[in-house]
Coordinates of C-alpha atoms and ligand atoms in Angstrom, one line a residue:
Chain W
M1 CA 6.3 94.3 16.4
A2 CA 4.9 97.6 15.6
K3 CA 4.7 98.7 11.9
I4 CA 6.5 101.9 12.6
S5 CA 8.2 102.8 15.9
I6 CA 9.3 106.3 16.5
R7 CA 11.9 106.9 19.4
E8 CA 12.9 110.3 20.8
L9 CA 12.2 112.0 17.4
N10 CA 13.2 115.7 17.1
L11 CA 12.6 117.8 14.0
Y12 CA 14.0 121.2 13.3
Y13 CA 13.7 123.8 10.6
N14 CA 17.0 125.7 11.2
D15 CA 16.4 126.9 14.8
H16 CA 12.8 126.1 15.1
Q17 CA 12.0 122.9 16.7
A18 CA 8.7 121.5 15.1
L19 CA 8.9 118.1 17.0
K20 CA 9.9 117.5 20.6
S21 CA 11.0 114.1 21.8
I22 CA 8.3 112.0 20.1
N23 CA 7.7 108.4 21.1
L24 CA 4.9 106.6 19.1
D25 CA 4.2 103.2 17.8
V26 CA 1.9 102.6 14.9
E27 CA 0.6 99.1 14.8
N28 CA 0.3 97.1 11.6
K29 CA -3.1 97.7 9.7
E30 CA -4.5 100.3 12.1
I31 CA -5.9 103.7 11.2
M32 CA -4.1 106.0 13.3
A33 CA -5.5 109.7 13.5
V34 CA -3.2 112.4 14.4
I35 CA -5.1 115.5 15.6
G36 CA -4.0 118.8 16.9
P37 CA -4.2 122.7 16.2
A38 CA -2.3 124.6 13.6
N39 CA 1.7 124.3 14.0
S40 CA 1.5 121.4 16.1
G41 CA 3.8 119.6 13.8
K42 CA 1.3 117.0 12.5
S43 CA 2.5 117.6 8.9
S44 CA 6.2 117.6 10.1
L45 CA 5.7 114.1 11.5
L46 CA 4.4 112.7 8.3
R47 CA 7.2 114.1 6.4
A48 CA 9.7 112.8 9.0
L49 CA 8.4 109.2 8.3
N50 CA 9.1 109.1 4.5
R51 CA 12.1 111.6 4.7
L52 CA 10.3 114.0 2.8
Y53 CA 11.4 116.6 5.3
E54 CA 14.8 116.5 3.5
I55 CA 13.6 118.7 0.5
D56 CA 12.6 121.2 3.3
Y57 CA 16.0 121.2 4.6
A58 CA 14.8 120.3 8.0
R59 CA 17.0 118.2 10.4
I60 CA 15.9 115.3 12.6
T61 CA 17.5 113.5 15.6
G62 CA 16.1 110.2 17.0
K63 CA 15.3 107.0 15.4
I64 CA 12.4 105.9 13.2
L65 CA 11.9 102.1 12.6
L66 CA 9.9 100.5 9.8
D67 CA 9.3 97.0 10.6
G68 CA 12.0 97.2 13.1
K69 CA 14.6 98.7 10.4
D70 CA 15.8 102.1 10.7
I71 CA 14.4 104.2 7.8
F72 CA 18.0 105.5 7.1
E73 CA 19.2 102.2 6.2
I74 CA 16.4 101.7 3.6
P75 CA 17.3 103.1 0.1
I76 CA 15.2 106.3 -0.1
N77 CA 13.2 105.4 -3.2
D78 CA 12.4 102.1 -1.6
L79 CA 11.2 103.7 1.7
R80 CA 9.0 106.2 -0.3
R81 CA 7.6 103.3 -2.3
R82 CA 6.7 101.6 0.8
I83 CA 5.3 104.8 2.7
G84 CA 3.0 106.5 0.3
I85 CA 1.6 110.0 1.1
V86 CA -1.5 111.9 0.0
F87 CA -1.3 115.8 0.6
A88 CA -4.0 118.2 1.7
T89 CA -4.3 119.8 -1.7
P90 CA -4.3 117.0 -4.3
V91 CA -1.0 117.0 -6.3
V92 CA -2.0 115.6 -9.8
L93 CA 0.9 115.6 -12.0
P94 CA 0.7 116.7 -15.6
G95 CA -0.6 114.5 -18.2
S96 CA -3.3 111.8 -18.1
I97 CA -4.9 109.9 -15.5
R98 CA -3.2 106.8 -16.6
K99 CA 0.2 108.6 -16.6
N100 CA -0.4 109.7 -13.1
L101 CA -0.8 106.2 -11.9
S102 CA 2.2 104.6 -13.8
Y103 CA 4.6 107.6 -13.1
G104 CA 5.7 106.2 -9.7
P105 CA 6.0 102.5 -10.7
K106 CA 8.0 103.3 -13.8
L107 CA 10.5 105.0 -11.7
H108 CA 11.3 101.7 -10.1
R109 CA 11.2 99.0 -12.6
R110 CA 10.2 98.5 -16.3
I111 CA 6.7 97.5 -16.9
G112 CA 4.7 96.7 -20.0
K113 CA 1.6 98.0 -21.2
S114 CA -0.7 95.2 -19.9
E115 CA 0.7 95.5 -16.6
V116 CA 0.2 99.2 -16.4
D117 CA -3.5 98.4 -17.5
D118 CA -3.8 96.2 -14.6
L119 CA -2.1 98.4 -12.1
V120 CA -4.4 101.4 -13.4
Y121 CA -7.5 99.2 -13.0
N122 CA -6.6 97.8 -9.6
A123 CA -5.4 101.2 -8.1
L124 CA -8.6 103.0 -9.5
T125 CA -10.9 100.3 -8.3
S126 CA -9.3 100.3 -4.8
A127 CA -9.6 104.0 -4.5
N128 CA -13.3 103.9 -5.6
L129 CA -12.6 105.9 -8.9
W130 CA -12.7 103.4 -11.4
D131 CA -16.4 104.0 -12.5
E132 CA -16.3 107.4 -12.7
V133 CA -13.2 107.6 -14.9
K134 CA -12.9 104.4 -16.8
D135 CA -13.8 106.1 -20.2
R136 CA -11.5 109.0 -19.8
L137 CA -8.2 107.3 -18.6
E138 CA -6.3 109.3 -21.2
D139 CA -7.6 112.7 -20.3
S140 CA -5.7 115.0 -18.4
A141 CA -5.8 114.5 -14.7
A142 CA -6.2 118.1 -14.0
R143 CA -9.6 118.3 -15.5
L144 CA -11.0 115.9 -12.6
S145 CA -13.2 117.3 -9.7
G146 CA -11.2 118.1 -6.6
G147 CA -12.7 115.2 -4.9
Q148 CA -11.6 112.9 -7.8
Q149 CA -8.3 114.3 -7.9
Q150 CA -7.7 113.5 -4.3
R151 CA -8.9 110.0 -4.9
L152 CA -6.7 109.8 -7.8
C153 CA -3.9 110.8 -5.5
I154 CA -4.8 107.8 -3.1
A155 CA -4.9 105.6 -6.4
R156 CA -1.5 106.8 -7.3
A157 CA -0.3 106.2 -3.8
L158 CA -1.8 102.5 -4.0
A159 CA -0.2 101.8 -7.3
M160 CA 3.0 102.0 -5.6
Q161 CA 2.0 98.8 -3.6
P162 CA 2.9 100.6 -0.3
E163 CA 2.6 99.2 3.2
V164 CA 1.9 102.4 5.0
I165 CA -0.2 105.6 3.7
L166 CA 0.2 108.9 5.2
M167 CA -2.6 111.3 4.7
D168 CA -2.1 114.9 5.5
E169 CA -5.7 116.4 6.1
P170 CA -6.8 114.6 2.8
C171 CA -10.3 116.1 3.0
S172 CA -9.8 119.5 4.1
G173 CA -10.7 121.1 0.8
L174 CA -13.6 118.6 -0.1
D175 CA -17.4 118.6 0.1
P176 CA -19.0 116.2 2.5
V177 CA -19.9 113.5 -0.3
S178 CA -16.5 113.5 -1.4
T179 CA -15.2 113.1 2.0
A180 CA -17.4 110.3 2.8
K181 CA -16.1 108.5 -0.3
I182 CA -12.6 108.9 0.8
E183 CA -13.4 107.7 4.5
A184 CA -15.2 104.6 3.0
T185 CA -12.3 103.9 0.8
M186 CA -9.9 104.0 3.9
L187 CA -12.2 101.7 5.9
E188 CA -12.1 99.3 3.0
L189 CA -8.4 99.5 2.5
K190 CA -7.7 99.1 6.1
K191 CA -7.4 95.2 6.0
D192 CA -4.3 95.7 3.6
Y193 CA -2.7 99.0 4.8
T194 CA -1.6 100.8 7.6
F195 CA -2.9 104.5 7.7
I196 CA -1.7 107.5 9.4
L197 CA -4.3 110.2 9.1
V198 CA -3.8 113.8 9.9
T199 CA -6.8 115.6 10.2
N200 CA -8.4 118.7 11.6
N201 CA -11.8 117.3 11.8
T202 CA -12.1 115.6 15.1
K203 CA -15.4 114.0 14.0
Q204 CA -13.6 112.5 11.0
A205 CA -11.0 111.0 13.4
A206 CA -13.9 109.5 15.5
R207 CA -15.3 108.2 12.5
V208 CA -12.4 106.1 11.0
S209 CA -9.5 105.8 13.4
D210 CA -8.7 103.1 15.8
R211 CA -6.3 105.1 17.9
T212 CA -5.8 108.8 18.0
A213 CA -2.8 110.9 18.8
F214 CA -3.1 114.4 20.0
F215 CA -0.3 116.8 19.2
L216 CA 0.2 120.3 20.5
L217 CA 3.1 122.6 19.7
G218 CA 5.5 119.9 18.5
E219 CA 4.7 117.6 21.6
L220 CA 2.8 114.4 21.7
I221 CA 0.3 115.0 24.4
E222 CA -1.7 111.9 24.7
I223 CA -2.3 108.8 22.6
G224 CA -5.1 106.2 23.1
K225 CA -8.1 104.3 21.7
T226 CA -10.0 106.9 19.5
Q227 CA -13.1 106.0 21.5
K228 CA -11.5 106.4 24.9
L229 CA -9.7 109.5 23.9
F230 CA -12.8 111.3 22.7
T231 CA -14.8 110.4 25.6
S232 CA -12.6 110.5 28.5
P233 CA -9.1 112.0 28.0
T234 CA -6.6 112.2 30.6
D235 CA -4.9 115.3 29.7
T236 CA -6.9 118.5 30.1
R237 CA -5.4 120.0 27.0
T238 CA -6.7 117.3 25.1
D239 CA -10.0 117.6 26.7
D240 CA -9.9 121.5 25.9
Y241 CA -9.1 120.6 22.2
I242 CA -11.8 118.1 21.5
R243 CA -14.4 120.2 23.1
G244 CA -13.2 123.2 20.9
R245 CA -12.2 125.2 24.0
F246 CA -8.8 126.0 22.2
G247 CA -7.5 128.7 19.8
Chain Y
M1 CA -14.5 156.2 -20.6
K2 CA -10.8 156.2 -19.6
D3 CA -10.6 152.6 -20.2
K4 CA -12.1 153.0 -23.6
I5 CA -9.4 155.7 -24.5
A6 CA -6.6 153.4 -23.2
E7 CA -7.9 150.6 -25.1
K8 CA -7.9 152.5 -28.3
I9 CA -4.3 153.7 -27.7
L10 CA -3.1 150.1 -26.9
L11 CA -5.0 148.9 -30.1
F12 CA -3.4 151.6 -32.3
I13 CA 0.1 150.8 -30.8
A14 CA -0.3 147.0 -31.4
L15 CA -1.7 147.7 -34.9
S16 CA 1.3 149.8 -35.9
A17 CA 3.7 147.3 -34.8
I18 CA 2.2 144.6 -36.7
L19 CA 1.9 147.1 -39.7
S20 CA 5.5 148.1 -39.7
L21 CA 6.4 144.4 -39.7
A22 CA 4.2 143.8 -42.5
L23 CA 5.8 146.6 -44.4
I24 CA 9.2 145.3 -43.8
T25 CA 8.2 141.9 -45.0
F26 CA 6.5 143.2 -47.9
F27 CA 9.5 145.5 -48.8
I28 CA 12.0 142.7 -48.6
F29 CA 9.9 140.3 -50.7
Q30 CA 9.0 143.0 -53.2
Q31 CA 12.7 143.7 -53.8
G32 CA 13.9 140.2 -53.9
I33 CA 11.3 137.9 -55.1
P34 CA 11.1 139.2 -58.7
L35 CA 14.7 138.4 -59.4
I36 CA 14.2 134.9 -58.3
F37 CA 11.9 134.5 -61.2
K38 CA 14.0 136.5 -63.6
A39 CA 17.1 134.4 -62.8
G40 CA 15.0 131.3 -62.7
L41 CA 15.1 128.8 -59.9
A42 CA 17.6 126.6 -61.4
N43 CA 20.0 129.5 -61.4
F44 CA 19.0 130.8 -58.0
F45 CA 19.6 127.4 -56.3
S46 CA 22.6 126.6 -58.0
L47 CA 26.3 127.0 -56.7
K48 CA 27.5 129.7 -59.0
W49 CA 27.4 133.2 -57.2
A50 CA 28.7 135.8 -59.6
P51 CA 25.9 138.4 -59.1
T52 CA 27.7 140.9 -61.6
R53 CA 27.6 138.3 -64.2
A54 CA 24.1 136.8 -63.8
G55 CA 25.2 134.0 -61.6
F56 CA 22.9 134.1 -58.6
G57 CA 23.2 130.7 -57.0
I58 CA 22.9 130.8 -53.3
L59 CA 22.8 127.1 -52.4
S60 CA 26.3 127.2 -50.8
M61 CA 25.1 130.0 -48.5
I62 CA 21.8 128.5 -47.6
I63 CA 23.8 125.4 -46.6
G64 CA 26.3 127.6 -44.7
S65 CA 23.7 129.3 -42.8
L66 CA 21.9 125.9 -41.8
M67 CA 25.3 124.3 -40.9
V68 CA 26.4 127.2 -38.6
T69 CA 23.0 127.3 -37.0
V70 CA 22.8 123.6 -36.3
G71 CA 26.2 123.8 -35.2
A72 CA 25.3 126.6 -32.9
L73 CA 22.4 124.7 -31.5
A74 CA 24.5 121.5 -31.0
V75 CA 26.8 123.6 -28.8
G76 CA 24.1 125.8 -27.1
V77 CA 21.2 123.5 -26.5
P78 CA 23.1 121.1 -24.2
F79 CA 25.1 123.4 -22.5
G80 CA 22.3 125.8 -22.0
L81 CA 19.7 123.3 -20.9
A82 CA 22.4 121.9 -18.5
G83 CA 23.0 125.5 -17.0
A84 CA 19.2 126.0 -16.7
I85 CA 18.7 122.7 -14.8
F86 CA 21.7 123.4 -12.7
L87 CA 20.6 126.8 -11.8
A88 CA 16.9 125.9 -11.3
E89 CA 17.1 122.6 -9.6
F90 CA 20.7 122.1 -8.1
S91 CA 21.8 125.3 -6.5
S92 CA 20.9 127.5 -3.7
K93 CA 18.9 130.8 -3.9
T94 CA 22.2 132.8 -3.4
I95 CA 23.8 131.1 -6.4
Q96 CA 20.6 131.6 -8.4
K97 CA 20.3 135.2 -7.6
T98 CA 24.1 135.8 -8.6
L99 CA 24.4 133.8 -11.6
K100 CA 21.1 134.6 -13.5
P101 CA 22.0 138.3 -13.8
I102 CA 25.5 137.5 -14.9
I103 CA 24.3 135.1 -17.6
E104 CA 21.5 137.6 -18.8
L105 CA 24.4 140.3 -19.0
L106 CA 26.2 137.9 -21.5
A107 CA 23.4 138.5 -24.0
G108 CA 24.3 142.3 -23.9
I109 CA 27.8 141.9 -25.2
P110 CA 28.1 143.1 -28.6
S111 CA 28.7 140.5 -31.2
V112 CA 31.8 142.2 -32.6
V113 CA 33.3 141.3 -29.2
Y114 CA 32.5 137.5 -29.5
G115 CA 33.9 137.8 -33.0
F116 CA 37.0 139.3 -31.7
I117 CA 37.5 136.8 -29.1
G118 CA 36.8 134.0 -31.6
I119 CA 39.6 135.6 -34.0
V120 CA 42.1 135.9 -31.1
I121 CA 41.6 132.6 -29.4
L122 CA 39.4 130.1 -31.1
V123 CA 40.5 130.3 -34.6
P124 CA 44.2 130.0 -34.0
F125 CA 43.3 127.1 -31.5
I126 CA 41.4 125.3 -34.4
R127 CA 44.1 126.1 -37.0
N128 CA 46.7 124.6 -34.7
T129 CA 44.9 121.5 -33.5
F130 CA 43.0 120.4 -36.6
G131 CA 44.7 122.1 -39.4
G132 CA 42.9 124.0 -42.0
P133 CA 42.3 127.8 -42.1
G134 CA 40.9 127.9 -38.7
F135 CA 38.1 130.3 -39.9
S136 CA 35.7 127.7 -40.1
V137 CA 32.1 126.1 -39.5
L138 CA 33.6 124.9 -36.1
A139 CA 34.6 128.3 -34.9
A140 CA 31.3 129.9 -36.0
S141 CA 29.3 127.2 -34.4
I142 CA 31.1 127.3 -31.0
I143 CA 31.0 131.3 -31.0
L144 CA 27.3 131.2 -31.9
G145 CA 26.5 128.4 -29.5
I146 CA 28.0 130.7 -26.8
M147 CA 26.1 133.7 -28.0
I148 CA 22.9 132.0 -27.6
L149 CA 23.5 130.4 -24.3
P150 CA 22.0 133.4 -22.4
T151 CA 18.8 133.0 -24.2
I152 CA 18.4 129.4 -23.8
V153 CA 19.5 129.3 -20.2
S154 CA 17.4 132.2 -18.9
I155 CA 14.2 131.2 -20.7
S156 CA 14.5 127.5 -19.8
Y157 CA 15.3 128.5 -16.3
D158 CA 12.3 130.6 -16.0
A159 CA 10.2 127.7 -17.6
L160 CA 11.6 125.3 -15.0
L161 CA 10.9 127.5 -12.1
A162 CA 7.2 128.0 -13.4
V163 CA 6.6 124.3 -12.8
P164 CA 4.6 124.1 -9.6
T165 CA 6.6 122.9 -6.7
T166 CA 3.8 120.6 -5.8
Y167 CA 4.8 118.6 -8.9
R168 CA 8.3 118.0 -7.2
E169 CA 6.8 117.2 -3.9
G170 CA 4.4 114.6 -5.7
S171 CA 7.5 113.1 -7.5
Y172 CA 9.6 112.8 -4.6
A173 CA 6.7 111.3 -2.7
V174 CA 6.6 108.2 -4.9
G175 CA 10.3 107.8 -4.7
A176 CA 11.8 109.6 -7.5
T177 CA 15.3 110.8 -7.4
K178 CA 16.2 114.4 -8.2
W179 CA 17.3 113.3 -11.7
Q180 CA 14.3 111.4 -12.4
T181 CA 12.1 114.2 -11.4
V182 CA 14.0 116.5 -13.7
V183 CA 14.1 114.3 -16.6
M184 CA 10.7 112.6 -16.3
L185 CA 8.6 115.4 -14.9
L186 CA 10.2 118.9 -15.0
I187 CA 11.5 118.8 -18.6
P188 CA 8.3 117.7 -19.9
A189 CA 6.3 120.0 -17.9
A190 CA 8.4 123.0 -19.0
R191 CA 8.8 121.8 -22.5
S192 CA 7.1 124.6 -24.2
G193 CA 9.2 127.2 -22.6
I194 CA 12.4 125.3 -23.2
V195 CA 11.4 124.9 -26.9
A196 CA 10.7 128.7 -27.0
G197 CA 14.1 129.5 -25.5
I198 CA 15.9 127.2 -28.2
I199 CA 13.7 128.7 -31.2
L200 CA 14.8 132.3 -29.9
G201 CA 18.3 131.2 -29.6
M202 CA 18.0 129.6 -33.1
G203 CA 16.8 133.1 -34.6
R204 CA 19.6 134.7 -33.1
A205 CA 22.1 132.3 -34.5
I206 CA 20.8 132.2 -38.0
G207 CA 20.4 135.9 -38.1
E208 CA 23.7 136.7 -36.6
T209 CA 26.0 138.5 -38.9
M210 CA 29.1 140.3 -37.5
A211 CA 30.6 137.5 -35.4
V212 CA 30.1 135.1 -38.2
I213 CA 31.8 137.3 -40.8
M214 CA 34.6 137.6 -38.6
I215 CA 35.3 133.9 -37.9
A216 CA 33.6 131.9 -40.6
G217 CA 36.1 132.6 -43.4
N218 CA 33.4 133.5 -45.9
A219 CA 34.7 131.2 -48.7
L220 CA 32.0 130.6 -51.4
K221 CA 31.7 127.0 -51.4
I222 CA 29.9 124.2 -49.6
P223 CA 32.1 123.3 -46.7
G224 CA 33.4 119.6 -47.0
S225 CA 34.0 119.4 -43.1
I226 CA 33.4 121.4 -40.2
F227 CA 37.0 122.5 -40.4
D228 CA 36.3 124.4 -43.6
S229 CA 35.5 127.8 -44.1
V230 CA 31.8 128.9 -44.7
R231 CA 29.7 131.7 -45.9
T232 CA 26.1 132.4 -44.7
L233 CA 23.3 134.2 -46.1
T234 CA 23.8 137.0 -43.6
S235 CA 27.5 137.6 -44.2
T236 CA 26.8 137.8 -47.9
I237 CA 24.3 140.4 -47.6
A238 CA 26.4 142.5 -45.1
L239 CA 29.5 142.0 -47.1
E240 CA 28.1 143.0 -50.4
L241 CA 25.3 145.4 -49.9
G242 CA 27.6 148.2 -49.7
Y243 CA 28.6 148.1 -53.4
A244 CA 25.8 146.2 -54.8
A245 CA 23.5 147.7 -57.4
G246 CA 20.9 146.5 -59.8
D247 CA 20.2 142.8 -60.1
H248 CA 23.2 142.2 -57.7
R249 CA 21.3 144.4 -55.0
A250 CA 18.0 142.7 -55.8
A251 CA 19.8 139.1 -55.3
L252 CA 20.9 140.2 -51.9
F253 CA 17.3 141.0 -51.1
A254 CA 16.4 137.7 -52.4
C255 CA 18.9 136.2 -49.8
G256 CA 17.0 138.1 -47.3
S257 CA 13.6 136.7 -48.3
I258 CA 15.0 133.1 -48.2
L259 CA 16.3 133.8 -44.8
F260 CA 13.0 135.1 -43.7
L261 CA 11.3 131.8 -45.1
I262 CA 13.9 129.5 -43.5
I263 CA 13.1 131.3 -40.2
I264 CA 9.2 131.2 -40.6
V265 CA 9.4 127.3 -41.5
L266 CA 11.6 126.7 -38.4
N267 CA 9.2 128.5 -36.1
I268 CA 6.3 126.7 -37.5
F269 CA 8.1 123.4 -36.8
A270 CA 8.7 124.6 -33.4
I271 CA 5.3 125.8 -32.6
R272 CA 4.2 122.2 -34.0
I273 CA 6.5 120.5 -31.4
T274 CA 5.4 122.7 -28.5
G275 CA 1.7 122.3 -29.2
R276 CA 2.0 118.4 -29.3
K277 CA 0.3 117.2 -26.2
Ligands
LIG1 N1 9.3 124.2 5.4 C1 9.4 124.8 6.7 N2 10.4 125.7 6.9 C2 10.3 126.1 8.2 N3 9.4 126.1 9.2 C3 8.4 125.1 8.9 C4 8.4 124.5 7.5 N4 7.3 123.8 7.5 C5 6.7 123.7 8.9 N5 7.4 124.7 9.6 C6 7.2 125.1 10.9 O1 7.1 123.9 11.8 C7 5.9 124.0 12.7 C8 5.1 122.8 12.6 O2 4.5 122.8 11.1 P1 3.6 121.6 10.7 O3 3.3 122.0 9.3 O4 4.2 120.4 10.9 O5 2.3 121.8 11.6 P2 0.8 121.2 11.3 O6 0.4 120.5 12.6 O7 0.9 120.3 10.2 O8 0.0 122.4 11.1 P3 -1.3 122.7 10.1 O9 -2.6 122.1 10.8 O10 -1.5 124.1 10.0 O11 -1.1 122.1 9.0 C9 5.3 125.3 12.5 O12 5.7 126.4 13.3 C10 5.9 125.7 11.1 O13 5.8 127.1 10.9
LIG2 MG1 -0.2 120.5 8.1

């Protein structure tokens, strides 16, 4: 069974339709890349999956299933615990590195100090950030570099012990070294988590993903094995986009 | 060159503002402090206020001022904060755009009008419901609490809105409810603005005179309960300055000095709280 099944999904902002009859299965523990030009609905797709679109006052029709269960039947805080998200610009919360990591878990249950210690260590280690920040866990998270902040955001998603991690252009503002670190992190974490990676960087999609979906103006144009999609796409629009012949 | 001149002018204006403040402070202290030493601290901080017969005890007024201020905060802070949270986080843009100016308009109503409403509605209500004179700590607290609402609401509201929206997204994204986001993230992030609003409100409450004179009863004793009449430092100054002379007049300036000190101490506290990381 697919980890996430999307059936006939439409998403509207007022009158504007940002997603049009999307049908898509995301397999367990794969990295699925989502590519496409600006305004093709990539972010909207991610925000539909964890129901974050609701804070934008958007509306959806269709079905989204997580492990076969309708996401609207899962309590919203549980859904968002199971499906984490990392945004394009790193969103660190005010306060220390440690507080950034314990914020989410503390919303859901009471946890003691030693459990927080473990959680901080595990999340930072998994996000490849532990060595760089282990001596300054109480420092303000805002003082980290951009790349470190983004890895902190990944760690914060991991601290929730999610099943799926959505990434919305996580490397768009980062230098090549930080980008490489984040890609390496994803490849390591892949054995335990399912990823959906929105990226503007087709090379990045090619480097890390198993499958790639190409979106254009709210429609899913083509989906297939990454290798195949990049070498011999079936749709000419996909071909145009990956060859950079596109606006 | 032009920049230099503008800079000089601004510096001059800033300095004259500071200078006039310093002069006022100096004047009040210079008029009041000598009397405190002349009368002696024991006399000054006693209960006996008979300034024409060398009784300069202002203790009951200090306590009165503190009581109505604390009372005003007890009324104004919860309602003001709730109002700000409701406006900033739980209402649509249209509601915000309509209500915020209306609330700010409340700050412009002269205090005598508040006092009048207090006399006509609140005082009889308290007298009929709880007994006692009606002119009381409770009446003054409620009216002052309402008077400081606009300050607290609008400053806290601005502070909440100044919290970046990305924080909210980050919080919702890890499964926080709206309430959890408000309590655990937004209020702490907006804390310094909220405290600033409360301090300004507190300053207004402790300094308010007219409304308090009209509804507090002004009896010269420490109130035994919130239904008793109370007299504040400001009321005393306003009621007596018109006819006071000599040491009596100096004693009123001494009241002013004490008021000044109380406000400074409260502000220092507040700054400490805000600055704490
Ligand atoms: N909060 C919103 N309110 C109204 N319209 C929105 C909102 N967010 C997105 N849209 C619209 O929905 C469409 C899809 O936007 P979306 O952000 O999903 O695209 P995207 O593929 O992520 O683009 P980009 O590559 O620029 O991030 C766009 O036309 C956009 O203008
Ligand atoms: Mg986007």
